[in-house]
């Protein structure tokens, strides 16, 4: 999964947002639905327009939720502000990991404040 995510971020950094997103979500029919892809890709493009080009990224948090679900958070770095990316992966019995959900936002500072 981390290799998939790193390939995604490298693709976004290289300007291949559409291709990178489609590859990342290929295992999830709901996310890879041709009707849904343009909206996701458009939101990523808007984020880059607002905060500037991707200048780097790193793993921030990786949590197991039970034995079949992973919650992974990355930070991406941009000239104006970092973005937080959250990915949820799931593995059904006898199957490979698949991406269930993803989202990104600019509320990094809120997530870094200890409880």
CSV table of C-alpha atoms in Angstrom, one decimal, residues 21-90:
chain,number,residue,atom,x,y,z
A,21,UNK,CA,-5.5,8.9,-9.3
A,22,UNK,CA,-6.9,6.3,-11.7
A,23,UNK,CA,-4.1,3.8,-10.8
A,24,UNK,CA,-4.6,4.4,-7.1
A,25,UNK,CA,-8.4,3.8,-7.1
A,26,UNK,CA,-8.4,0.9,-9.7
A,27,UNK,CA,-9.2,-1.6,-6.9
A,28,UNK,CA,-12.4,0.2,-5.9
A,29,UNK,CA,-15.2,0.3,-8.4
A,30,UNK,CA,-17.0,3.1,-6.6
A,31,UNK,CA,-13.9,5.4,-6.6
A,32,UNK,CA,-12.8,4.4,-10.1
A,33,UNK,CA,-16.3,5.0,-11.6
A,34,UNK,CA,-15.7,7.1,-14.7
A,35,UNK,CA,-18.4,9.5,-13.4
A,36,UNK,CA,-16.6,10.0,-10.1
A,37,UNK,CA,-13.0,10.3,-11.3
A,38,UNK,CA,-13.3,13.9,-12.8
A,39,UNK,CA,-14.6,15.3,-9.5
A,40,UNK,CA,-11.8,13.7,-7.4
A,41,UNK,CA,-9.1,14.8,-9.9
A,42,UNK,CA,-10.6,18.3,-10.2
A,43,UNK,CA,-10.5,18.6,-6.4
A,44,UNK,CA,-6.8,17.6,-6.3
A,45,UNK,CA,-6.1,20.1,-9.1
A,46,UNK,CA,-7.8,22.8,-7.2
A,47,UNK,CA,-5.8,22.0,-4.1
A,48,UNK,CA,-2.6,22.3,-6.1
A,49,UNK,CA,-3.8,25.6,-7.7
A,50,UNK,CA,-4.6,27.1,-4.2
A,51,UNK,CA,-1.6,25.8,-2.2
A,52,UNK,CA,1.0,25.5,-5.0
A,53,UNK,CA,2.8,22.5,-6.5
A,54,UNK,CA,3.6,19.4,-4.5
A,55,UNK,CA,7.2,19.8,-3.2
A,56,UNK,CA,7.3,16.6,-1.1
A,57,UNK,CA,5.3,14.3,1.0
A,58,UNK,CA,5.8,11.9,4.0
A,59,UNK,CA,4.0,9.3,6.0
A,60,UNK,CA,2.5,10.9,9.1
A,61,UNK,CA,0.5,8.1,10.7
A,62,UNK,CA,-0.4,4.5,10.0
A,63,UNK,CA,-2.9,2.8,12.2
A,64,UNK,CA,-4.4,-0.7,12.2
A,65,UNK,CA,-8.1,-0.8,12.9
A,66,UNK,CA,-8.5,-4.5,13.7
A,67,UNK,CA,-6.7,-6.9,11.4
A,68,UNK,CA,-8.2,-6.0,8.0
A,69,UNK,CA,-8.3,-2.3,8.0
A,70,UNK,CA,-5.6,0.3,7.8
A,71,UNK,CA,-5.9,4.1,8.3
A,72,UNK,CA,-2.9,5.9,6.7
A,73,UNK,CA,-2.2,9.6,6.8
A,74,UNK,CA,0.3,11.4,4.7
A,75,UNK,CA,1.3,15.1,4.7
A,76,UNK,CA,2.1,16.7,1.4
A,77,UNK,CA,4.2,19.9,1.3
A,78,UNK,CA,3.3,22.9,-0.9
A,79,UNK,CA,4.6,26.5,-1.0
A,80,UNK,CA,1.6,28.0,0.9
A,81,UNK,CA,0.6,25.2,3.3
A,82,UNK,CA,0.8,21.4,3.8
A,83,UNK,CA,-2.1,19.2,3.1
A,84,UNK,CA,-3.3,16.2,5.0
A,85,UNK,CA,-4.2,13.1,3.0
A,86,UNK,CA,-6.2,10.3,4.6
A,87,UNK,CA,-6.5,6.8,3.1
A,88,UNK,CA,-8.5,3.8,4.3
A,89,UNK,CA,-7.5,0.4,3.0
A,90,UNK,CA,-9.3,-2.9,3.6
